[in-house]
mmCIF file of C-alpha atoms in Angstrom:
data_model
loop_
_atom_site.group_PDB
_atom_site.id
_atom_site.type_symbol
_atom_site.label_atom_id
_atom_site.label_comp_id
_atom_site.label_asym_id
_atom_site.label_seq_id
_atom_site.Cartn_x
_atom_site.Cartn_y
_atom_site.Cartn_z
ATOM 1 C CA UNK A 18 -16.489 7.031 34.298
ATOM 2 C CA UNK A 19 -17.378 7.769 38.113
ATOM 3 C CA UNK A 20 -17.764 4.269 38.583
ATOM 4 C CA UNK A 21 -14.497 3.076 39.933
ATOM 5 C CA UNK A 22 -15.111 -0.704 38.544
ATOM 6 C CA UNK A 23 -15.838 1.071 35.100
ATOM 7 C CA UNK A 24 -13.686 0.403 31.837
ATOM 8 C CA UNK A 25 -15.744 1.509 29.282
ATOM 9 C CA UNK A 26 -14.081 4.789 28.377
ATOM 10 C CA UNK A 27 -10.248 2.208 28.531
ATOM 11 C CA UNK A 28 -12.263 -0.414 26.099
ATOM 12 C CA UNK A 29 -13.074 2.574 23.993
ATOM 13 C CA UNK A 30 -9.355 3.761 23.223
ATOM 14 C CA UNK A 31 -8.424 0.306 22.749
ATOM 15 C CA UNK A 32 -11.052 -0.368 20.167
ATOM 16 C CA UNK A 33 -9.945 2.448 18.413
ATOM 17 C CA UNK A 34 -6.302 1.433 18.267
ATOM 18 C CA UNK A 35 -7.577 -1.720 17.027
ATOM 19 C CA UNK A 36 -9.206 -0.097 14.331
ATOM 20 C CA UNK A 37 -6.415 1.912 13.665
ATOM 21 C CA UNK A 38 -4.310 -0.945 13.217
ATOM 22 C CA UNK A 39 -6.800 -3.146 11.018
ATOM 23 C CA UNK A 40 -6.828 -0.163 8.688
ATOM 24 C CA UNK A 41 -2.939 -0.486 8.294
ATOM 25 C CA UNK A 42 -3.564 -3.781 7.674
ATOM 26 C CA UNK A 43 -6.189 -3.153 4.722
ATOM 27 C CA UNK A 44 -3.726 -0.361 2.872
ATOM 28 C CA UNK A 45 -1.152 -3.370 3.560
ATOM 29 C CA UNK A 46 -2.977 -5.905 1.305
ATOM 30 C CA UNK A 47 -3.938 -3.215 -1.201
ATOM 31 C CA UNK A 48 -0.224 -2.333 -1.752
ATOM 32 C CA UNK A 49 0.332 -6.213 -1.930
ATOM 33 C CA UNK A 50 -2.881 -6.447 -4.073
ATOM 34 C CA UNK A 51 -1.537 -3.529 -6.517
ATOM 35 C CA UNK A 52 2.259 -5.510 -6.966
ATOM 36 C CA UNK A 53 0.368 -8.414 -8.297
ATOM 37 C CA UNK A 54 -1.538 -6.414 -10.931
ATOM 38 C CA UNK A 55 1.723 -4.000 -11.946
ATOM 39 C CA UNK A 56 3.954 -7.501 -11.797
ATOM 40 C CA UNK A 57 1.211 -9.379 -14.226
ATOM 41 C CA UNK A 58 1.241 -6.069 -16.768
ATOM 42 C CA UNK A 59 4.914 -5.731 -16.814
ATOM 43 C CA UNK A 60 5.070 -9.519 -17.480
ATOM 44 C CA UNK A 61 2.613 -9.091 -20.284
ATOM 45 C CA UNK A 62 4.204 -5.989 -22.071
ATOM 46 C CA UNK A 63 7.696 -7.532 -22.081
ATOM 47 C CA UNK A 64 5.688 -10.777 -23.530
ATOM 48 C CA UNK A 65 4.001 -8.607 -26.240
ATOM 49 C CA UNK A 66 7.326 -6.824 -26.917
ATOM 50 C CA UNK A 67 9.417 -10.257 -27.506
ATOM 51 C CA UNK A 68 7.059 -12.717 -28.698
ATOM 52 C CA UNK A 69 4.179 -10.170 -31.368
ATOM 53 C CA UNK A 70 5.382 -8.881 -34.870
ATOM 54 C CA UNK A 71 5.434 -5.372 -35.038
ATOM 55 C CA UNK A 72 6.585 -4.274 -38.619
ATOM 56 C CA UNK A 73 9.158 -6.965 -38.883
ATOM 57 C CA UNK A 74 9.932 -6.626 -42.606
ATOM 58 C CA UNK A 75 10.270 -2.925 -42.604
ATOM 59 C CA UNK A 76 14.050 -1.130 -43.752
ATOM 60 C CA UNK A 77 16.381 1.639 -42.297
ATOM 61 C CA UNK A 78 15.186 4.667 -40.470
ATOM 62 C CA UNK A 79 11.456 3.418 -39.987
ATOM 63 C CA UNK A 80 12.575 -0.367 -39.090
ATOM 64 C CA UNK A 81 15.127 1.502 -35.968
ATOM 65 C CA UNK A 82 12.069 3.462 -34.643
ATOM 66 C CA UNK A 83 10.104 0.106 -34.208
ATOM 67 C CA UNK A 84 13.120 -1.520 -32.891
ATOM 68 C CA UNK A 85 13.287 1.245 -30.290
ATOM 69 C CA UNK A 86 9.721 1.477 -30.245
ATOM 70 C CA UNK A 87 9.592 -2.342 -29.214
ATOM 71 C CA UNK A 88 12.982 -2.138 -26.705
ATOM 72 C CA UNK A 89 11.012 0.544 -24.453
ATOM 73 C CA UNK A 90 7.971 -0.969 -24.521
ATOM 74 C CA UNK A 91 9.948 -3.941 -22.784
ATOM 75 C CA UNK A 92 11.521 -1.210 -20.732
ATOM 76 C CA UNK A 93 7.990 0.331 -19.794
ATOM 77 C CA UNK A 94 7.373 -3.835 -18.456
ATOM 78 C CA UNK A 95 10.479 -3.749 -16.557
ATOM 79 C CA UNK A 96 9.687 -0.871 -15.097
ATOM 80 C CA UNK A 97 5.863 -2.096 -13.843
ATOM 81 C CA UNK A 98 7.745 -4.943 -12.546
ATOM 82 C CA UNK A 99 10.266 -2.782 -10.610
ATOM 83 C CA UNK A 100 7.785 -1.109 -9.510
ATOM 84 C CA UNK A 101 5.674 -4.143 -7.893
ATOM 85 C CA UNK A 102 8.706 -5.267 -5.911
ATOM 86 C CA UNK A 103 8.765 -1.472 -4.089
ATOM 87 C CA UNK A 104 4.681 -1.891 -3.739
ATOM 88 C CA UNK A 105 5.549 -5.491 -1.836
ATOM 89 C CA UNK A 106 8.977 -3.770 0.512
ATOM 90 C CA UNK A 107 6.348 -0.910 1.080
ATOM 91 C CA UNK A 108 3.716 -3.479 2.266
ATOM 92 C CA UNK A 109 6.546 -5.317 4.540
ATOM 93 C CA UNK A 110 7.239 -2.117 6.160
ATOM 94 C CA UNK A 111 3.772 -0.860 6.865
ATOM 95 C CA UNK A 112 3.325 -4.962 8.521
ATOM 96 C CA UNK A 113 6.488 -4.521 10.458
ATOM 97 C CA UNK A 114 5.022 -1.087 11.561
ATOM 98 C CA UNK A 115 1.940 -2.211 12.342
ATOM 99 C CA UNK A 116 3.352 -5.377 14.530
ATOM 100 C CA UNK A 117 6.248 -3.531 16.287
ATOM 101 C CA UNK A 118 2.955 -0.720 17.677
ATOM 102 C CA UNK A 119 0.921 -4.145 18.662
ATOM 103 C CA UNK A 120 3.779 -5.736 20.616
ATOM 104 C CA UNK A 121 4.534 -2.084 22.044
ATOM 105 C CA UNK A 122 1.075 -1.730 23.021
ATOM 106 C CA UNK A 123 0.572 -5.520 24.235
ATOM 107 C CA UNK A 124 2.754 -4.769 27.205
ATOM 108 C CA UNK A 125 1.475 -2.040 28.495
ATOM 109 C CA UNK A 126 -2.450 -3.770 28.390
ATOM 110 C CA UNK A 127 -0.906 -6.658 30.158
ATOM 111 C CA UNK A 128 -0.149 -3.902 32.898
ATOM 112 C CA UNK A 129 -3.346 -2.198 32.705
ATOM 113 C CA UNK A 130 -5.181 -5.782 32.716
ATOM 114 C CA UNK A 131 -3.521 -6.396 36.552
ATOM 115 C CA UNK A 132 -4.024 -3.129 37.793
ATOM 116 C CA UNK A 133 -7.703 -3.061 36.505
ATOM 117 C CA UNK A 134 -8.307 -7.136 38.030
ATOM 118 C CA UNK A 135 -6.697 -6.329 41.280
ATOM 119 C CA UNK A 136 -8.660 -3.270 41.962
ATOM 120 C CA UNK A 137 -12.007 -4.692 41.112
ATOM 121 C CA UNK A 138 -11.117 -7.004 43.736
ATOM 122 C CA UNK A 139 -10.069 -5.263 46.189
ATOM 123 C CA UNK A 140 -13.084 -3.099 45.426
ATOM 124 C CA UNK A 141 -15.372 -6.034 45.832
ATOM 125 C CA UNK A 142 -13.686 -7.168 49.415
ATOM 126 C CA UNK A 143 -13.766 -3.283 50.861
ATOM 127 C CA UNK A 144 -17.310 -3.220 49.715
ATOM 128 C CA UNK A 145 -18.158 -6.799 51.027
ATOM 129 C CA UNK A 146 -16.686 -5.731 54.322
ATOM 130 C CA UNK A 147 -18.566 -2.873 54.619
ATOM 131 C CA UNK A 148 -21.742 -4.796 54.252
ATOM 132 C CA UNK A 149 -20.513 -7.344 57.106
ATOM 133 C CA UNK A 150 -19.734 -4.642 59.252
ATOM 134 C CA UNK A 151 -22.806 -2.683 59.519
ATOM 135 C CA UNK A 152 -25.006 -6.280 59.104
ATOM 136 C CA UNK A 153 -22.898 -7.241 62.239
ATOM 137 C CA UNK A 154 -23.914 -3.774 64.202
ATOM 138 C CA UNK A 155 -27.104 -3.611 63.497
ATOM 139 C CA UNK A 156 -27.859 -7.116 63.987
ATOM 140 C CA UNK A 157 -26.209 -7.661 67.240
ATOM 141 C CA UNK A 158 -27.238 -4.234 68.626
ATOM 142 C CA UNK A 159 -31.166 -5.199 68.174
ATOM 143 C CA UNK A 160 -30.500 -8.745 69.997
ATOM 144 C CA UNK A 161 -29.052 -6.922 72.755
ATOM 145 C CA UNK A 162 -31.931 -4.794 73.386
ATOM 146 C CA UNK A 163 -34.256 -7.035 72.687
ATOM 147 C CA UNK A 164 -33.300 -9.153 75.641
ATOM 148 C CA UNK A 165 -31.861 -6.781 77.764
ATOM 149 C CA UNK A 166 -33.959 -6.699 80.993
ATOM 150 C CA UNK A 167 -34.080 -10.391 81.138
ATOM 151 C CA UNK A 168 -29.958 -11.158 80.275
ATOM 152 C CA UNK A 169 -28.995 -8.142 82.213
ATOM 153 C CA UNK A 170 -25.078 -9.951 83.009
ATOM 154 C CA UNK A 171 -24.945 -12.395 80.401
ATOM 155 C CA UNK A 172 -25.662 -9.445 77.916
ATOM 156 C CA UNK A 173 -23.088 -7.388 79.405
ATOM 157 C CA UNK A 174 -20.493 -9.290 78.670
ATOM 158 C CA UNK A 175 -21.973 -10.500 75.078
ATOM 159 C CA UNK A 176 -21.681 -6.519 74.661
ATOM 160 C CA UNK A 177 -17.708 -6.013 75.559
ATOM 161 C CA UNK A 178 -17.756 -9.586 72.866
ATOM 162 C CA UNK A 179 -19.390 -7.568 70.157
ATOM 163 C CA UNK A 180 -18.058 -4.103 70.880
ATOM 164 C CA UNK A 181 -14.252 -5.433 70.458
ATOM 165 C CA UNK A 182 -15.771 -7.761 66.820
ATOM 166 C CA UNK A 183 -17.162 -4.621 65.840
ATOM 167 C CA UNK A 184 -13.647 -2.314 66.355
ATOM 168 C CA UNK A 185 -11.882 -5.010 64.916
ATOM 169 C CA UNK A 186 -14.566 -5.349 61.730
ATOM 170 C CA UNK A 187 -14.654 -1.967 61.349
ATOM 171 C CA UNK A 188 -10.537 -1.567 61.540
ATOM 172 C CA UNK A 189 -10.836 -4.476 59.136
ATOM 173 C CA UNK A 190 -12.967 -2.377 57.017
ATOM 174 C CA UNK A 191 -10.794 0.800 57.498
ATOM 175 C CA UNK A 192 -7.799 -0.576 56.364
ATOM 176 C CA UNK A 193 -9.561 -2.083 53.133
ATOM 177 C CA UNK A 194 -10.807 1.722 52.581
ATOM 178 C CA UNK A 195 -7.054 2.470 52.395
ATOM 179 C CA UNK A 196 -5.936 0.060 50.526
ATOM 180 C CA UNK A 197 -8.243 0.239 47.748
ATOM 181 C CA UNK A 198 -7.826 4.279 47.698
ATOM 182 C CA UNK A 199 -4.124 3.379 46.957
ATOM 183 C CA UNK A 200 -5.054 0.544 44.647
ATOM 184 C CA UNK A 201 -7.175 3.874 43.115
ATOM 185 C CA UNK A 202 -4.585 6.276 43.126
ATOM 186 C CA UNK A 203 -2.011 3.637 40.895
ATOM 187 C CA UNK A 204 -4.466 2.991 38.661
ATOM 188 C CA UNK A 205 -5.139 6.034 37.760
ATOM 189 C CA UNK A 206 -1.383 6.672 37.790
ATOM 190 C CA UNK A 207 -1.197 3.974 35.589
ATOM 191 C CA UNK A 208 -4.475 5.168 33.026
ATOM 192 C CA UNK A 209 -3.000 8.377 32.275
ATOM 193 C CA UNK A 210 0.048 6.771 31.809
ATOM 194 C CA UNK A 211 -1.445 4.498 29.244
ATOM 195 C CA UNK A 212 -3.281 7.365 27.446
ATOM 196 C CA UNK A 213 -0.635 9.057 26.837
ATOM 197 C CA UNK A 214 1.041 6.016 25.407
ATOM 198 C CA UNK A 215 -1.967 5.138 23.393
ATOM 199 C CA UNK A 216 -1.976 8.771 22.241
ATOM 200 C CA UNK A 217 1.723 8.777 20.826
ATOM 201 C CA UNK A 218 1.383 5.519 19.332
ATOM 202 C CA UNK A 219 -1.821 7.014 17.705
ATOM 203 C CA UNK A 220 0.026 9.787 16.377
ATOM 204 C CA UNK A 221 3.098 7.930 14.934
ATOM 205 C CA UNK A 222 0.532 5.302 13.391
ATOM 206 C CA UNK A 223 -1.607 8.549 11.867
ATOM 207 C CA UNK A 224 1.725 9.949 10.722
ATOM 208 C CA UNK A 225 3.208 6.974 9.605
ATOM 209 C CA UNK A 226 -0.289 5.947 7.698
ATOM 210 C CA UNK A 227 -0.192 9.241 6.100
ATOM 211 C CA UNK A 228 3.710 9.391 4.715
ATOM 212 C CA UNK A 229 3.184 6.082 3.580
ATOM 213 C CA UNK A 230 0.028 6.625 1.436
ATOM 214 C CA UNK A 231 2.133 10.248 0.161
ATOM 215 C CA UNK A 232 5.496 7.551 -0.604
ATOM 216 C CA UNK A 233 2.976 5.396 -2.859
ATOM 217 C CA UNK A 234 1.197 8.091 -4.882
ATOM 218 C CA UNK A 235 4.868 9.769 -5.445
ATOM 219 C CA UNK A 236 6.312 6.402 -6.368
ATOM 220 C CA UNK A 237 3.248 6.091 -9.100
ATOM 221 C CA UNK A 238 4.184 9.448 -10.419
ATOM 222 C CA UNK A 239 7.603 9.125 -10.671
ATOM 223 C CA UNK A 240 6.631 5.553 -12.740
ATOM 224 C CA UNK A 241 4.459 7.607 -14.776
ATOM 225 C CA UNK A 242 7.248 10.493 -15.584
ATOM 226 C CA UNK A 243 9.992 7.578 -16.307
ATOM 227 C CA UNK A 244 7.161 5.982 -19.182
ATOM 228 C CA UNK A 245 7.188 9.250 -20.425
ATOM 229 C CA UNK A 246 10.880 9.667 -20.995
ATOM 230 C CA UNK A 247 10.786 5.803 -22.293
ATOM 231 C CA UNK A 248 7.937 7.025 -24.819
ATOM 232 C CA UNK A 249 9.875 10.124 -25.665
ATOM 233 C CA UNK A 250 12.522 7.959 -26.947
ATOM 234 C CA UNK A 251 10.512 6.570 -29.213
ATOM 235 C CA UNK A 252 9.071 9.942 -30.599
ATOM 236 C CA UNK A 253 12.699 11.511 -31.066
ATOM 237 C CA UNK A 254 13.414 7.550 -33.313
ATOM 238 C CA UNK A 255 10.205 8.502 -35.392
ATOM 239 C CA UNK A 256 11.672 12.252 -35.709
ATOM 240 C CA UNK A 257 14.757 10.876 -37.262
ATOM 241 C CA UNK A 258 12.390 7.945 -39.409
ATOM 242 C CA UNK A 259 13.031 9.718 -43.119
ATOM 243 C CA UNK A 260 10.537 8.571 -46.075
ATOM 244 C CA UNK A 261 13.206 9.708 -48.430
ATOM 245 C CA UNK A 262 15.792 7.429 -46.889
ATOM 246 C CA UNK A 263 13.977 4.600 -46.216
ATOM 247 C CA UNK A 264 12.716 4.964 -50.278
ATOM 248 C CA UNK A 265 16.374 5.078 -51.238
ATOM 249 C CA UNK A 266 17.167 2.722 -49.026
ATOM 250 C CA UNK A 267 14.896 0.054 -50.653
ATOM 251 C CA UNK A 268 15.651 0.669 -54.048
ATOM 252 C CA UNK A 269 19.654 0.494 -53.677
ATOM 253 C CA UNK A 270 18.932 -3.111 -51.770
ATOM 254 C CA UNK A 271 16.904 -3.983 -54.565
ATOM 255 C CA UNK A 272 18.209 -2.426 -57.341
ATOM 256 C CA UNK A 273 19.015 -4.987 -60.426
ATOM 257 C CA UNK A 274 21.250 -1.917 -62.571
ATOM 258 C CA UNK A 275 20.518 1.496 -64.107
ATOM 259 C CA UNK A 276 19.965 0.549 -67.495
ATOM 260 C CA UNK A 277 16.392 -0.049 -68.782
ATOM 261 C CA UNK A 278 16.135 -3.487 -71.572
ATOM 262 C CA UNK A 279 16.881 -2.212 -74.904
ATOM 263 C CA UNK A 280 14.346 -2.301 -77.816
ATOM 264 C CA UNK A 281 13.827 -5.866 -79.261
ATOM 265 C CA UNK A 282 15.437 -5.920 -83.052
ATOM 266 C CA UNK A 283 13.495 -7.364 -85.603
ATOM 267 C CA UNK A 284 15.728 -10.228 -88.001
ATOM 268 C CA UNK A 285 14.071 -11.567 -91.362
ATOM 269 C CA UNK A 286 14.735 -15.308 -91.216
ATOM 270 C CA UNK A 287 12.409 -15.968 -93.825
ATOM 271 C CA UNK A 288 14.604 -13.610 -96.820
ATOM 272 C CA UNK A 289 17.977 -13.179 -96.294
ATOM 273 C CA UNK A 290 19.216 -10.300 -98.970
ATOM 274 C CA UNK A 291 16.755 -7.973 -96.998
ATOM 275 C CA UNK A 292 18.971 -8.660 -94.377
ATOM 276 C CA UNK A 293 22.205 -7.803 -95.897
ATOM 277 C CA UNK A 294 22.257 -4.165 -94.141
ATOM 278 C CA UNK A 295 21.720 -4.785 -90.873
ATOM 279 C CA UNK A 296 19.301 -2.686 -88.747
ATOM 280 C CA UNK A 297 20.905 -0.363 -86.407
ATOM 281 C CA UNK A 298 20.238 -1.620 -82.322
ATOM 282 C CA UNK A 299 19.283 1.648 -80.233
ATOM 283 C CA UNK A 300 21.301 2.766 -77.659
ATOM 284 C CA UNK A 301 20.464 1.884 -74.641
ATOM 285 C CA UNK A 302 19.008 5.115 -72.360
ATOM 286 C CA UNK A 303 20.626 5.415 -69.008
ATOM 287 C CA UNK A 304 17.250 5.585 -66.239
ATOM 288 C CA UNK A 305 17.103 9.403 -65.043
ATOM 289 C CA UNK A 306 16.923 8.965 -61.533
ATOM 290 C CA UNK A 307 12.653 9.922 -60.778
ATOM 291 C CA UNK A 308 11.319 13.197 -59.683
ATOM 292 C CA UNK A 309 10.901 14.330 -56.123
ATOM 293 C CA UNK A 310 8.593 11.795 -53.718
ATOM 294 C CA UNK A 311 5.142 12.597 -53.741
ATOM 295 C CA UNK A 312 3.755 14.553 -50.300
ATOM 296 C CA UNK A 313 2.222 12.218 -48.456
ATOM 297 C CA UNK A 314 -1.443 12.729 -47.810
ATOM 298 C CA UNK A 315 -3.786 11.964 -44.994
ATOM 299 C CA UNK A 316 -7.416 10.959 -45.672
ATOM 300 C CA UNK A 317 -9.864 12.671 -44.058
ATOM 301 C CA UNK A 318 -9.998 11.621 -40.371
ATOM 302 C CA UNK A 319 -6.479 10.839 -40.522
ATOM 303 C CA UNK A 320 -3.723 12.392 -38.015
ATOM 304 C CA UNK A 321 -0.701 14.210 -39.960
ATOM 305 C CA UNK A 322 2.441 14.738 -38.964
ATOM 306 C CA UNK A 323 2.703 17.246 -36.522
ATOM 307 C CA UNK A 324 4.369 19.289 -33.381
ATOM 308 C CA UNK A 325 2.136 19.876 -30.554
ATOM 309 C CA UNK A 326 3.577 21.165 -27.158
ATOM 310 C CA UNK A 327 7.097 19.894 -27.834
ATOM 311 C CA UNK A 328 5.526 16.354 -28.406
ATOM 312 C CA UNK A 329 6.240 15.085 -31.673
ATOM 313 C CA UNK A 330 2.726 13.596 -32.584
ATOM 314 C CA UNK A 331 1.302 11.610 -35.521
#
């Protein structure tokens, strides 16, 4: 601004660096916010994983894929909770960040705030001795003429009085001149000097803002890409889950022998001669093992087994 007292364009940079830092402040409690929610999930999947049935009674190959199934699931929680401890050390570093700029930029307002006070001031004296000065000359000048040809002596030496108050007002006033214009010249000194501190402090903050927001969407990503491999686990179990084993499986746990009951002989116990040649038992007829397993079918609606993009789907 031309007006020397003026600080409006210094309150405007200031503002802004204010603003600057209250937005590192907001990102700050959204990481903080965001650690809360991924710590509460993580704590609920490895809940869901421990405490919920999940095809508890099933055998072999199918009863390993839910075990694995139910083991990365508790993983995927573990993970989320990982995760919401590097959201909260993210946050501490984008506070520390944000303080270490404000007490950076606290000393060198405390500077600005002197020079700024003691040039207004010394502003306001040149300025006030100005006014005295030429108030003094004018005034005394027009009392001097005004009574002149009556005070012709007196007024004479009233005028050497006034001529040496008015050199030494107006050396008074001189000297102010001077010492404000060096006041001036340090202050602006001192202005550019805290632009271009303000400036770099602007940049690092912009810089630092931005790396930090690029750190957090990476760190998502690279959550979302270790899920993945958690869930592919579980679709390489269900690639090795076999129908045909787990059938055969279940029926030599359970099997009770291979021999089927034999025939139930009739005996006469009401006429005994017609029992004198006894009736020939049947022998008993080793179980052929069964055919092949029925294909199993999908209503309509229903997904099938299936291969899509090296994802093993069902």
């Amino acid at each position: 601004s031309t007006d020397l007292t003026s600080t409006v364009g210094y309150d405007s940079i200031i503002q802004h660096l204010n603003d600057g830092r209250k937005n590192c402040k907001e990102f700050e409690d959204f990481l903080k916010e965001r650690a809360i929610i991924e710590e509460k999930y993580g704590k609920e999947l490895i809940n869901l994983s421990k405490k919920k049935p999940c095809g508890q009674t099933e055998l072999n190959t199918l009863k390993r894929s839910l075990d694995v199934f139910k083991q990365q699931v508790d993983n995927v929680g573990q993970g989320h909770i990982q995760l919401a401890q590097t959201l909260r050390e993210e946050a501490k570093k984008m506070e520390e960040f944000r303080e270490k700029q404000k007490l950076h930029r606290k000393k060198i307002e405390l500077i600005m705030d002197a020079i700024h006070k003691n040039r207004n001031l010394q502003y306001k004296k040149t300025m006030e001795v100005k006014h005295t000065s030429a108030s003094l000359s004018c005034h005394m000048l027009s009392r001097l003429l005004t009574s002149f040809s009556t005070h012709f002596w007196q007024l004479f030496l009233k005028l050497a009085q006034t001529k040496s108050a008015l050199e030494d007002s107006d050396r008074s006033y001189q000297q102010n001149v001077t010492t404000l214009e060096k006041i001036r010249e340090e202050w602006q000194k001192e202005h550019i000097k805290a632009c271009e501190f303000f400036e770099t402090q602007e940049c690092e903050r912009i810089s630092y803002f931005r790396n930090a927001l690029w750190l957090h969407v990476n760190q998502l990503s690279q959550d979302c890409v270790q899920n993945d491999e958690k869930y592919e686990e579980i679709r390489k179990s269900l690639e090795m889950c076999s129908i045909e084993k787990d059938i055969d499986f279940f029926v030599n746990l359970r099997k009770t022998g291979n021999l089927a009951p034999a025939p139930v002989v009739y005996e006469n116990y009401y006429n005994a001669e017609r029992n004198v040649t006894p009736a020939r038992s049947p022998v008993p007829v080793p179980i052929s093992r069964r055919g092949p397993l029925p294909t199993p079918t999908s209503a309509p609606g229903e997904p099938d087994y299936a291969t899509v993009d090296g994802y093993s789907l069902i």
